[in-house]
mmCIF file of C-alpha atoms in Angstrom:
data_model
loop_
_atom_site.group_PDB
_atom_site.id
_atom_site.type_symbol
_atom_site.label_atom_id
_atom_site.label_comp_id
_atom_site.label_asym_id
_atom_site.label_seq_id
_atom_site.Cartn_x
_atom_site.Cartn_y
_atom_site.Cartn_z
ATOM 1 C CA UNK A 1 244.281 121.113 -76.838
ATOM 2 C CA UNK A 2 245.438 124.444 -76.054
ATOM 3 C CA UNK A 3 249.074 123.540 -75.880
ATOM 4 C CA UNK A 4 248.549 122.033 -79.377
ATOM 5 C CA UNK A 5 246.542 125.207 -80.805
ATOM 6 C CA UNK A 6 249.041 127.430 -79.302
ATOM 7 C CA UNK A 7 252.055 125.554 -80.272
ATOM 8 C CA UNK A 8 255.112 128.108 -81.080
ATOM 9 C CA UNK A 9 253.067 130.976 -79.664
ATOM 10 C CA UNK A 10 254.604 133.105 -76.785
ATOM 11 C CA UNK A 11 252.361 135.184 -74.443
ATOM 12 C CA UNK A 12 252.935 136.470 -70.952
ATOM 13 C CA UNK A 13 250.982 135.732 -67.916
ATOM 14 C CA UNK A 14 248.419 138.724 -66.679
ATOM 15 C CA UNK A 15 251.224 140.185 -64.337
ATOM 16 C CA UNK A 16 253.826 139.960 -67.140
ATOM 17 C CA UNK A 17 256.267 138.422 -64.908
ATOM 18 C CA UNK A 18 256.862 135.136 -66.747
ATOM 19 C CA UNK A 19 257.218 134.156 -70.337
ATOM 20 C CA UNK A 20 255.190 131.466 -71.523
ATOM 21 C CA UNK A 21 256.589 129.276 -74.303
ATOM 22 C CA UNK A 22 254.042 126.423 -75.821
ATOM 23 C CA UNK A 23 256.770 124.049 -76.827
ATOM 24 C CA UNK A 24 254.694 121.377 -77.919
ATOM 25 C CA UNK A 25 254.806 120.275 -81.523
ATOM 26 C CA UNK A 26 251.430 119.961 -83.378
ATOM 27 C CA UNK A 27 249.584 116.399 -83.498
ATOM 28 C CA UNK A 28 250.489 113.474 -81.023
ATOM 29 C CA UNK A 29 253.726 114.934 -79.831
ATOM 30 C CA UNK A 30 253.889 113.275 -76.234
ATOM 31 C CA UNK A 31 253.358 109.937 -75.079
ATOM 32 C CA UNK A 32 249.726 110.528 -73.894
ATOM 33 C CA UNK A 33 249.413 112.946 -76.968
ATOM 34 C CA UNK A 34 249.753 116.182 -74.774
ATOM 35 C CA UNK A 35 250.829 117.724 -71.705
ATOM 36 C CA UNK A 36 247.330 116.672 -69.994
ATOM 37 C CA UNK A 37 248.038 113.046 -70.612
ATOM 38 C CA UNK A 38 244.648 113.030 -72.323
ATOM 39 C CA UNK A 39 245.438 110.190 -74.903
ATOM 40 C CA UNK A 40 242.777 112.254 -76.837
ATOM 41 C CA UNK A 41 243.241 113.847 -80.419
ATOM 42 C CA UNK A 42 241.091 116.438 -81.848
ATOM 43 C CA UNK A 43 241.749 115.072 -85.511
ATOM 44 C CA UNK A 44 238.577 113.637 -86.958
ATOM 45 C CA UNK A 45 239.138 109.938 -86.796
ATOM 46 C CA UNK A 46 238.180 107.553 -89.388
ATOM 47 C CA UNK A 47 235.006 105.363 -88.914
ATOM 48 C CA UNK A 48 236.420 102.623 -91.108
ATOM 49 C CA UNK A 49 239.719 101.521 -91.367
ATOM 50 C CA UNK A 50 242.071 99.120 -93.443
ATOM 51 C CA UNK A 51 245.339 97.536 -92.840
ATOM 52 C CA UNK A 52 248.170 99.875 -94.338
ATOM 53 C CA UNK A 53 251.084 98.056 -93.032
ATOM 54 C CA UNK A 54 252.636 96.034 -90.340
ATOM 55 C CA UNK A 55 256.226 95.800 -89.324
ATOM 56 C CA UNK A 56 257.909 93.234 -86.466
ATOM 57 C CA UNK A 57 260.854 94.818 -84.635
ATOM 58 C CA UNK A 58 263.041 92.765 -82.365
ATOM 59 C CA UNK A 59 262.431 92.828 -78.817
ATOM 60 C CA UNK A 60 259.397 94.579 -77.232
ATOM 61 C CA UNK A 61 257.546 97.741 -77.625
ATOM 62 C CA UNK A 62 256.347 98.909 -74.252
ATOM 63 C CA UNK A 63 254.570 102.347 -75.406
ATOM 64 C CA UNK A 64 252.467 103.899 -78.533
ATOM 65 C CA UNK A 65 254.650 105.722 -80.833
ATOM 66 C CA UNK A 66 254.553 109.775 -81.226
ATOM 67 C CA UNK A 67 254.411 111.730 -84.238
ATOM 68 C CA UNK A 68 256.324 114.788 -85.574
ATOM 69 C CA UNK A 69 254.870 117.886 -87.430
ATOM 70 C CA UNK A 70 256.482 116.223 -90.665
ATOM 71 C CA UNK A 71 254.366 113.096 -90.012
ATOM 72 C CA UNK A 72 257.442 110.994 -89.007
ATOM 73 C CA UNK A 73 256.485 108.162 -86.699
ATOM 74 C CA UNK A 74 258.726 107.968 -83.682
ATOM 75 C CA UNK A 75 259.219 104.507 -82.021
ATOM 76 C CA UNK A 76 261.581 102.946 -79.188
ATOM 77 C CA UNK A 77 262.385 99.274 -78.801
ATOM 78 C CA UNK A 78 264.835 97.293 -76.522
ATOM 79 C CA UNK A 79 266.686 94.791 -78.653
ATOM 80 C CA UNK A 80 269.327 95.096 -81.587
ATOM 81 C CA UNK A 81 271.491 98.229 -82.133
ATOM 82 C CA UNK A 82 269.118 100.868 -82.635
ATOM 83 C CA UNK A 83 266.290 101.921 -80.064
ATOM 84 C CA UNK A 84 264.895 104.855 -81.233
ATOM 85 C CA UNK A 85 263.226 104.703 -84.941
ATOM 86 C CA UNK A 86 261.900 107.479 -87.148
ATOM 87 C CA UNK A 87 259.541 105.581 -89.719
ATOM 88 C CA UNK A 88 257.607 106.622 -92.880
ATOM 89 C CA UNK A 89 254.088 106.969 -92.057
ATOM 90 C CA UNK A 90 253.036 105.503 -95.613
ATOM 91 C CA UNK A 91 255.224 102.522 -95.614
ATOM 92 C CA UNK A 92 256.726 101.981 -91.975
ATOM 93 C CA UNK A 93 260.234 101.904 -93.480
ATOM 94 C CA UNK A 94 263.082 103.317 -91.385
ATOM 95 C CA UNK A 95 264.022 106.803 -92.215
ATOM 96 C CA UNK A 96 266.614 106.966 -89.497
ATOM 97 C CA UNK A 97 267.495 105.106 -86.256
ATOM 98 C CA UNK A 98 269.838 105.998 -83.492
ATOM 99 C CA UNK A 99 272.134 104.034 -81.282
ATOM 100 C CA UNK A 100 272.663 106.910 -79.106
ATOM 101 C CA UNK A 101 270.168 105.459 -76.679
ATOM 102 C CA UNK A 102 270.232 102.259 -74.799
ATOM 103 C CA UNK A 103 267.718 99.641 -74.425
ATOM 104 C CA UNK A 104 266.264 101.127 -71.445
ATOM 105 C CA UNK A 105 264.788 104.032 -73.687
ATOM 106 C CA UNK A 106 261.870 101.396 -74.400
ATOM 107 C CA UNK A 107 260.488 102.643 -71.256
ATOM 108 C CA UNK A 108 259.743 106.228 -72.850
ATOM 109 C CA UNK A 109 258.035 107.736 -75.983
ATOM 110 C CA UNK A 110 260.135 110.439 -77.667
ATOM 111 C CA UNK A 111 258.752 113.953 -76.884
ATOM 112 C CA UNK A 112 258.420 116.293 -79.913
ATOM 113 C CA UNK A 113 258.620 119.979 -79.876
ATOM 114 C CA UNK A 114 257.309 122.535 -82.198
ATOM 115 C CA UNK A 115 260.516 122.635 -84.116
ATOM 116 C CA UNK A 116 260.533 118.954 -84.530
ATOM 117 C CA UNK A 117 263.354 118.196 -82.169
ATOM 118 C CA UNK A 118 263.005 114.923 -79.977
ATOM 119 C CA UNK A 119 263.755 114.385 -76.374
ATOM 120 C CA UNK A 120 264.407 110.964 -74.934
ATOM 121 C CA UNK A 121 265.989 109.354 -71.818
ATOM 122 C CA UNK A 122 267.643 105.867 -71.092
ATOM 123 C CA UNK A 123 268.948 105.082 -67.585
ATOM 124 C CA UNK A 124 271.987 107.056 -68.077
ATOM 125 C CA UNK A 125 271.215 110.333 -69.909
ATOM 126 C CA UNK A 126 268.472 112.730 -71.480
ATOM 127 C CA UNK A 127 269.157 113.125 -75.015
ATOM 128 C CA UNK A 128 267.959 115.332 -77.587
ATOM 129 C CA UNK A 129 267.955 114.760 -81.538
ATOM 130 C CA UNK A 130 267.374 116.918 -84.210
ATOM 131 C CA UNK A 131 264.836 115.887 -87.113
ATOM 132 C CA UNK A 132 267.332 113.920 -88.973
ATOM 133 C CA UNK A 133 268.346 111.888 -86.149
ATOM 134 C CA UNK A 134 271.814 113.782 -85.251
ATOM 135 C CA UNK A 135 272.484 113.926 -81.494
ATOM 136 C CA UNK A 136 272.058 117.510 -80.280
ATOM 137 C CA UNK A 137 273.151 116.951 -76.514
ATOM 138 C CA UNK A 138 272.970 114.701 -73.730
ATOM 139 C CA UNK A 139 272.399 115.426 -69.900
ATOM 140 C CA UNK A 140 273.520 112.601 -67.374
ATOM 141 C CA UNK A 141 270.573 111.614 -65.049
ATOM 142 C CA UNK A 142 270.178 109.113 -62.362
ATOM 143 C CA UNK A 143 267.305 106.512 -62.919
ATOM 144 C CA UNK A 144 265.222 106.365 -66.065
ATOM 145 C CA UNK A 145 261.990 108.711 -66.613
ATOM 146 C CA UNK A 146 258.852 107.171 -68.186
ATOM 147 C CA UNK A 147 258.864 109.689 -70.862
ATOM 148 C CA UNK A 148 258.990 113.418 -70.454
ATOM 149 C CA UNK A 149 257.051 116.762 -70.699
ATOM 150 C CA UNK A 150 257.356 120.384 -71.351
ATOM 151 C CA UNK A 151 256.620 123.026 -68.848
ATOM 152 C CA UNK A 152 254.693 126.125 -69.377
ATOM 153 C CA UNK A 153 257.747 128.239 -69.920
ATOM 154 C CA UNK A 154 259.034 125.465 -72.668
ATOM 155 C CA UNK A 155 261.711 123.588 -70.366
ATOM 156 C CA UNK A 156 261.855 119.727 -70.473
ATOM 157 C CA UNK A 157 260.717 118.356 -67.133
ATOM 158 C CA UNK A 158 260.570 114.548 -66.056
ATOM 159 C CA UNK A 159 260.872 112.488 -63.128
ATOM 160 C CA UNK A 160 262.921 109.059 -62.865
ATOM 161 C CA UNK A 161 261.652 105.997 -61.528
ATOM 162 C CA UNK A 162 263.379 106.492 -58.001
ATOM 163 C CA UNK A 163 261.801 109.762 -57.663
ATOM 164 C CA UNK A 164 264.106 112.498 -58.978
ATOM 165 C CA UNK A 165 262.831 115.455 -60.694
ATOM 166 C CA UNK A 166 264.856 117.231 -63.369
ATOM 167 C CA UNK A 167 264.128 120.483 -65.261
ATOM 168 C CA UNK A 168 266.419 120.838 -68.256
ATOM 169 C CA UNK A 169 266.747 123.858 -70.841
ATOM 170 C CA UNK A 170 265.707 121.982 -74.193
ATOM 171 C CA UNK A 171 267.955 123.930 -76.285
ATOM 172 C CA UNK A 172 271.199 122.748 -74.768
ATOM 173 C CA UNK A 173 270.423 120.374 -71.899
ATOM 174 C CA UNK A 174 271.710 122.856 -68.965
ATOM 175 C CA UNK A 175 269.874 122.128 -65.791
ATOM 176 C CA UNK A 176 267.422 124.880 -64.801
ATOM 177 C CA UNK A 177 267.992 124.032 -61.060
ATOM 178 C CA UNK A 178 269.636 121.247 -59.186
ATOM 179 C CA UNK A 179 268.028 117.728 -59.381
ATOM 180 C CA UNK A 180 265.205 117.505 -56.843
ATOM 181 C CA UNK A 181 264.838 113.906 -55.002
ATOM 182 C CA UNK A 182 261.349 113.512 -53.613
ATOM 183 C CA UNK A 183 262.825 111.816 -50.702
ATOM 184 C CA UNK A 184 266.050 111.434 -48.817
ATOM 185 C CA UNK A 185 265.446 107.628 -48.927
ATOM 186 C CA UNK A 186 266.330 106.769 -52.471
ATOM 187 C CA UNK A 187 266.213 103.099 -53.618
ATOM 188 C CA UNK A 188 269.659 101.790 -53.404
ATOM 189 C CA UNK A 189 269.660 100.404 -56.981
ATOM 190 C CA UNK A 190 268.472 103.069 -59.648
ATOM 191 C CA UNK A 191 269.224 100.399 -62.597
ATOM 192 C CA UNK A 192 266.809 97.761 -61.933
ATOM 193 C CA UNK A 193 264.443 96.499 -64.852
ATOM 194 C CA UNK A 194 261.929 98.650 -66.074
ATOM 195 C CA UNK A 195 259.361 95.860 -65.955
ATOM 196 C CA UNK A 196 259.237 96.476 -62.306
ATOM 197 C CA UNK A 197 257.519 99.591 -62.894
ATOM 198 C CA UNK A 198 254.674 98.445 -64.785
ATOM 199 C CA UNK A 199 252.142 98.274 -61.665
ATOM 200 C CA UNK A 200 253.530 101.424 -59.917
ATOM 201 C CA UNK A 201 254.373 99.593 -56.722
ATOM 202 C CA UNK A 202 256.853 100.298 -54.047
ATOM 203 C CA UNK A 203 259.635 98.751 -56.131
ATOM 204 C CA UNK A 204 259.110 101.629 -58.593
ATOM 205 C CA UNK A 205 258.396 104.670 -56.785
ATOM 206 C CA UNK A 206 257.530 106.913 -59.770
ATOM 207 C CA UNK A 207 256.258 104.605 -62.361
ATOM 208 C CA UNK A 208 254.161 106.878 -64.826
ATOM 209 C CA UNK A 209 254.485 110.113 -67.032
ATOM 210 C CA UNK A 210 253.707 113.356 -65.114
ATOM 211 C CA UNK A 211 250.946 115.817 -66.256
ATOM 212 C CA UNK A 212 251.518 119.447 -66.675
ATOM 213 C CA UNK A 213 248.989 122.134 -66.695
ATOM 214 C CA UNK A 214 250.067 124.744 -69.416
ATOM 215 C CA UNK A 215 248.116 127.520 -67.800
ATOM 216 C CA UNK A 216 249.428 127.422 -64.167
ATOM 217 C CA UNK A 217 252.673 125.685 -64.183
ATOM 218 C CA UNK A 218 251.366 122.921 -61.833
ATOM 219 C CA UNK A 219 252.367 119.088 -62.512
ATOM 220 C CA UNK A 220 250.816 116.078 -61.379
ATOM 221 C CA UNK A 221 252.569 112.637 -60.922
ATOM 222 C CA UNK A 222 252.184 109.449 -59.027
ATOM 223 C CA UNK A 223 254.573 108.466 -56.336
ATOM 224 C CA UNK A 224 254.829 105.633 -53.693
ATOM 225 C CA UNK A 225 256.776 107.344 -50.899
ATOM 226 C CA UNK A 226 259.448 105.043 -48.936
ATOM 227 C CA UNK A 227 257.693 103.333 -46.023
ATOM 228 C CA UNK A 228 254.262 104.407 -47.089
ATOM 229 C CA UNK A 229 251.245 102.114 -46.985
ATOM 230 C CA UNK A 230 250.209 102.734 -50.430
ATOM 231 C CA UNK A 231 250.858 105.120 -53.631
ATOM 232 C CA UNK A 232 249.423 108.542 -53.846
ATOM 233 C CA UNK A 233 249.186 111.388 -56.183
ATOM 234 C CA UNK A 234 251.230 114.707 -55.576
ATOM 235 C CA UNK A 235 251.224 118.149 -57.071
ATOM 236 C CA UNK A 236 253.794 120.780 -57.631
ATOM 237 C CA UNK A 237 254.264 123.976 -59.438
ATOM 238 C CA UNK A 238 257.429 124.903 -61.436
ATOM 239 C CA UNK A 239 257.999 128.709 -61.994
ATOM 240 C CA UNK A 240 260.336 131.225 -63.276
ATOM 241 C CA UNK A 241 259.027 134.571 -61.944
ATOM 242 C CA UNK A 242 261.618 134.846 -59.496
ATOM 243 C CA UNK A 243 264.285 132.412 -60.924
ATOM 244 C CA UNK A 244 263.737 128.705 -61.468
ATOM 245 C CA UNK A 245 261.854 127.057 -58.482
ATOM 246 C CA UNK A 246 259.835 124.073 -57.605
ATOM 247 C CA UNK A 247 257.245 123.944 -54.828
ATOM 248 C CA UNK A 248 255.086 121.143 -53.378
ATOM 249 C CA UNK A 249 251.503 122.055 -53.294
ATOM 250 C CA UNK A 250 249.682 118.775 -51.879
ATOM 251 C CA UNK A 251 249.735 114.985 -51.702
ATOM 252 C CA UNK A 252 246.838 112.591 -51.959
ATOM 253 C CA UNK A 253 247.610 109.144 -50.648
ATOM 254 C CA UNK A 254 244.593 107.292 -52.020
ATOM 255 C CA UNK A 255 245.947 104.656 -54.491
ATOM 256 C CA UNK A 256 245.780 101.225 -52.795
ATOM 257 C CA UNK A 257 247.901 98.864 -54.492
ATOM 258 C CA UNK A 258 250.041 101.253 -56.619
ATOM 259 C CA UNK A 259 249.269 103.492 -59.515
ATOM 260 C CA UNK A 260 247.830 101.810 -62.649
ATOM 261 C CA UNK A 261 247.932 104.848 -64.875
ATOM 262 C CA UNK A 262 249.599 108.367 -65.506
ATOM 263 C CA UNK A 263 247.505 111.138 -64.167
ATOM 264 C CA UNK A 264 245.808 113.297 -66.621
ATOM 265 C CA UNK A 265 244.271 116.518 -66.161
ATOM 266 C CA UNK A 266 240.620 117.668 -67.341
ATOM 267 C CA UNK A 267 240.472 119.996 -70.191
ATOM 268 C CA UNK A 268 239.469 122.943 -67.748
ATOM 269 C CA UNK A 269 242.404 121.957 -65.516
ATOM 270 C CA UNK A 270 240.016 121.694 -62.393
ATOM 271 C CA UNK A 271 240.472 117.717 -61.609
ATOM 272 C CA UNK A 272 242.889 114.837 -62.171
ATOM 273 C CA UNK A 273 241.817 111.483 -63.231
ATOM 274 C CA UNK A 274 244.001 108.358 -62.151
ATOM 275 C CA UNK A 275 243.357 104.719 -61.463
ATOM 276 C CA UNK A 276 244.894 102.591 -58.630
ATOM 277 C CA UNK A 277 245.458 98.718 -58.950
ATOM 278 C CA UNK A 278 242.252 97.736 -57.228
ATOM 279 C CA UNK A 279 240.091 98.755 -59.772
ATOM 280 C CA UNK A 280 239.306 102.293 -58.622
ATOM 281 C CA UNK A 281 239.236 105.145 -61.244
ATOM 282 C CA UNK A 282 239.656 108.620 -59.112
ATOM 283 C CA UNK A 283 238.589 112.166 -59.552
ATOM 284 C CA UNK A 284 240.668 114.603 -57.644
ATOM 285 C CA UNK A 285 240.676 118.554 -57.127
ATOM 286 C CA UNK A 286 243.491 119.865 -59.065
ATOM 287 C CA UNK A 287 243.825 122.841 -56.664
ATOM 288 C CA UNK A 288 243.582 121.173 -53.384
ATOM 289 C CA UNK A 289 244.092 117.189 -53.830
ATOM 290 C CA UNK A 290 240.743 116.738 -52.233
ATOM 291 C CA UNK A 291 238.876 113.600 -53.620
ATOM 292 C CA UNK A 292 235.909 114.275 -55.605
ATOM 293 C CA UNK A 293 234.679 110.727 -56.378
ATOM 294 C CA UNK A 294 235.870 107.223 -56.878
ATOM 295 C CA UNK A 295 234.340 104.755 -59.453
ATOM 296 C CA UNK A 296 234.658 101.048 -59.458
ATOM 297 C CA UNK A 297 235.413 99.849 -62.857
ATOM 298 C CA UNK A 298 235.653 96.396 -61.640
ATOM 299 C CA UNK A 299 239.304 95.398 -62.701
ATOM 300 C CA UNK A 300 242.748 96.384 -62.801
ATOM 301 C CA UNK A 301 243.729 98.312 -65.871
ATOM 302 C CA UNK A 302 246.567 97.631 -67.643
ATOM 303 C CA UNK A 303 247.370 101.362 -68.401
ATOM 304 C CA UNK A 304 246.292 104.915 -68.792
ATOM 305 C CA UNK A 305 242.815 105.948 -69.672
ATOM 306 C CA UNK A 306 241.849 108.262 -72.530
ATOM 307 C CA UNK A 307 239.672 111.446 -71.522
ATOM 308 C CA UNK A 308 237.870 113.444 -73.686
ATOM 309 C CA UNK A 309 237.279 117.293 -73.705
ATOM 310 C CA UNK A 310 233.525 116.260 -72.547
ATOM 311 C CA UNK A 311 234.665 114.237 -69.627
ATOM 312 C CA UNK A 312 233.949 111.067 -71.366
ATOM 313 C CA UNK A 313 236.603 108.484 -69.680
ATOM 314 C CA UNK A 314 237.740 105.078 -71.290
ATOM 315 C CA UNK A 315 239.904 103.063 -68.913
ATOM 316 C CA UNK A 316 242.612 100.681 -70.452
ATOM 317 C CA UNK A 317 241.997 97.081 -70.776
ATOM 318 C CA UNK A 318 243.203 93.956 -68.529
ATOM 319 C CA UNK A 319 242.428 90.497 -68.046
ATOM 320 C CA UNK A 320 238.637 90.090 -68.987
ATOM 321 C CA UNK A 321 237.744 93.646 -68.840
ATOM 322 C CA UNK A 322 234.866 94.790 -70.910
ATOM 323 C CA UNK A 323 235.176 97.808 -73.385
ATOM 324 C CA UNK A 324 233.446 100.844 -71.405
ATOM 325 C CA UNK A 325 233.065 104.477 -71.295
ATOM 326 C CA UNK A 326 232.305 106.410 -68.085
ATOM 327 C CA UNK A 327 231.437 110.233 -67.854
ATOM 328 C CA UNK A 328 232.392 112.802 -65.035
ATOM 329 C CA UNK A 329 229.063 114.366 -64.323
ATOM 330 C CA UNK A 330 230.543 116.828 -61.486
ATOM 331 C CA UNK A 331 230.014 115.276 -58.002
ATOM 332 C CA UNK A 332 230.172 111.733 -59.262
ATOM 333 C CA UNK A 333 230.769 109.227 -62.453
ATOM 334 C CA UNK A 334 228.261 107.417 -64.212
ATOM 335 C CA UNK A 335 228.580 104.533 -66.560
ATOM 336 C CA UNK A 336 227.718 105.655 -70.038
ATOM 337 C CA UNK A 337 228.034 102.220 -71.563
ATOM 338 C CA UNK A 338 229.624 98.848 -71.043
ATOM 339 C CA UNK A 339 229.885 96.145 -73.634
ATOM 340 C CA UNK A 340 230.788 92.936 -71.896
ATOM 341 C CA UNK A 341 231.050 91.069 -75.357
ATOM 342 C CA UNK A 342 234.284 93.163 -76.055
ATOM 343 C CA UNK A 343 237.223 91.938 -73.983
ATOM 344 C CA UNK A 344 239.412 95.179 -73.811
ATOM 345 C CA UNK A 345 243.051 94.210 -73.994
ATOM 346 C CA UNK A 346 244.979 97.611 -75.099
ATOM 347 C CA UNK A 347 244.862 101.349 -74.241
ATOM 348 C CA UNK A 348 242.258 103.434 -76.023
ATOM 349 C CA UNK A 349 242.323 106.260 -77.630
ATOM 350 C CA UNK A 350 239.486 109.044 -78.464
ATOM 351 C CA UNK A 351 239.314 111.227 -81.248
ATOM 352 C CA UNK A 352 237.435 114.162 -82.739
ATOM 353 C CA UNK A 353 233.909 113.213 -84.258
ATOM 354 C CA UNK A 354 233.034 111.372 -80.889
ATOM 355 C CA UNK A 355 235.242 108.251 -82.042
ATOM 356 C CA UNK A 356 237.372 105.854 -79.730
ATOM 357 C CA UNK A 357 239.854 103.066 -81.032
ATOM 358 C CA UNK A 358 240.592 100.180 -78.892
ATOM 359 C CA UNK A 359 241.920 96.583 -79.234
ATOM 360 C CA UNK A 360 239.617 93.727 -78.143
ATOM 361 C CA UNK A 361 239.935 89.761 -78.159
ATOM 362 C CA UNK A 362 239.099 88.367 -81.454
ATOM 363 C CA UNK A 363 236.316 86.043 -82.378
ATOM 364 C CA UNK A 364 235.853 83.325 -82.262
ATOM 365 C CA UNK A 365 239.475 82.578 -81.191
ATOM 366 C CA UNK A 366 240.771 84.921 -78.315
ATOM 367 C CA UNK A 367 244.545 84.356 -79.748
ATOM 368 C CA UNK A 368 243.644 86.899 -82.536
ATOM 369 C CA UNK A 369 243.057 90.737 -81.506
ATOM 370 C CA UNK A 370 240.810 93.087 -83.382
ATOM 371 C CA UNK A 371 240.825 96.616 -83.842
ATOM 372 C CA UNK A 372 237.348 98.307 -83.052
ATOM 373 C CA UNK A 373 236.018 101.658 -83.744
ATOM 374 C CA UNK A 374 233.254 102.838 -81.533
ATOM 375 C CA UNK A 375 230.714 105.687 -81.216
ATOM 376 C CA UNK A 376 231.827 106.996 -77.666
ATOM 377 C CA UNK A 377 228.211 108.392 -76.900
ATOM 378 C CA UNK A 378 226.728 104.969 -77.323
ATOM 379 C CA UNK A 379 229.129 102.410 -77.548
ATOM 380 C CA UNK A 380 227.785 101.261 -81.120
ATOM 381 C CA UNK A 381 230.537 99.343 -82.988
ATOM 382 C CA UNK A 382 231.297 101.047 -86.129
ATOM 383 C CA UNK A 383 234.089 98.866 -87.695
ATOM 384 C CA UNK A 384 235.999 95.971 -86.590
ATOM 385 C CA UNK A 385 239.134 94.808 -88.172
ATOM 386 C CA UNK A 386 241.585 91.960 -87.251
ATOM 387 C CA UNK A 387 245.257 92.249 -86.494
ATOM 388 C CA UNK A 388 246.973 89.771 -88.783
ATOM 389 C CA UNK A 389 248.294 86.562 -86.869
ATOM 390 C CA UNK A 390 248.600 86.241 -83.428
ATOM 391 C CA UNK A 391 249.137 89.206 -81.346
ATOM 392 C CA UNK A 392 249.985 90.055 -77.877
ATOM 393 C CA UNK A 393 248.058 92.768 -76.003
ATOM 394 C CA UNK A 394 248.653 96.347 -77.486
ATOM 395 C CA UNK A 395 250.393 99.007 -75.693
ATOM 396 C CA UNK A 396 249.137 102.278 -77.155
ATOM 397 C CA UNK A 397 246.997 103.799 -79.753
ATOM 398 C CA UNK A 398 248.082 107.075 -81.645
ATOM 399 C CA UNK A 399 246.618 108.899 -84.723
ATOM 400 C CA UNK A 400 248.557 110.956 -87.537
ATOM 401 C CA UNK A 401 247.393 114.137 -89.257
ATOM 402 C CA UNK A 402 246.550 112.038 -92.243
ATOM 403 C CA UNK A 403 244.132 109.819 -90.298
ATOM 404 C CA UNK A 404 246.573 106.744 -90.050
ATOM 405 C CA UNK A 405 245.990 104.931 -86.401
ATOM 406 C CA UNK A 406 248.891 102.957 -85.112
ATOM 407 C CA UNK A 407 248.939 100.369 -82.925
ATOM 408 C CA UNK A 408 251.980 98.682 -81.336
ATOM 409 C CA UNK A 409 251.853 95.173 -79.918
ATOM 410 C CA UNK A 410 254.120 94.280 -76.713
ATOM 411 C CA UNK A 411 255.811 91.458 -78.798
ATOM 412 C CA UNK A 412 257.349 94.100 -81.085
ATOM 413 C CA UNK A 413 254.798 94.367 -83.999
ATOM 414 C CA UNK A 414 253.650 97.954 -85.289
ATOM 415 C CA UNK A 415 250.371 98.077 -86.937
ATOM 416 C CA UNK A 416 249.125 101.011 -89.256
ATOM 417 C CA UNK A 417 245.523 101.424 -90.102
ATOM 418 C CA UNK A 418 244.366 103.732 -92.801
ATOM 419 C CA UNK A 419 241.201 105.434 -93.334
ATOM 420 C CA UNK A 420 239.279 102.951 -95.583
ATOM 421 C CA UNK A 421 237.732 105.348 -97.781
#
């Protein structure tokens, strides 16, 4: 939220040695909303929704869209000639689409800066576009990143799936420092299918989006080191005080089965939340990497959780998962509510007004899916609207400044719901 409120402002650290650049655009400008990967928006969400439009794309959609300050909805797909689309939020019609990125761009959502420029990679290069879709620059990379973030100094930072960290100048794509491999034993084939990254196993060492603390320069990411018994969470810091540098801080290897989610940072920056592939939600101390608590959610989540500033955490759905809300209460977590009658099959989003939006199995037939709006404090269902037709599980939930809620299905359909009033 701090990054959103201060977007475009420049200040300095207390010792005046490092300029800060709040590069994030307003609104849902990163794959998980912000640099913290919160999947939360301070926008007051609608309590009642109605379908505004839907659009079917060729191929699949793997992630939720991002939204620029002009309201344009940015989406990636893996089929056809165009793989990056800018859509009109009112109609879903194409404003422009780009053939400059290949089908591997489907593994990322576009990152949007305060000037409306977009940054997105495929398995060959990181690309930058202006608001009209013109290519500004491209920088060759090895492997593909699963979405990028901005550092506290306004640089572009990302980690490719094989474990190489890149930091680029976002104005021209120049490397701020040499590519930084996390291991000397990189996988031999950097070009394998991104579907291998869906569970964050040893086959895809760095399978999620890093989270960046805009106040300290620390960033956090999941990584399955070559030869390790299981995945872990790592912390590093990027600094430009004495020239661009990366410094390892700590490593926590407590994610059995792989990493089921991107890490997200609590609003005060003190702890990191991350899921493993054996049904565990972990809270880890940001400064030291020490385990604070682990909460058994009872299933393997199919993506990243949503975390509110109040510490309300809603895991992603998966299988026969019930919709639930957990709260971090300091030394432990507690279940706030759980609704076993709502089979959760998507990635949730929380908004201002204590609201959450989630995809659940329809009733009476599970072939149909419904969008539900719930009160995060009580679990009360405030609205329930069906997705038209048969829909596979959904892969993200995003809200625009006008209150539209965007939900893409893995089958390539993007649904837009408007406030019903």
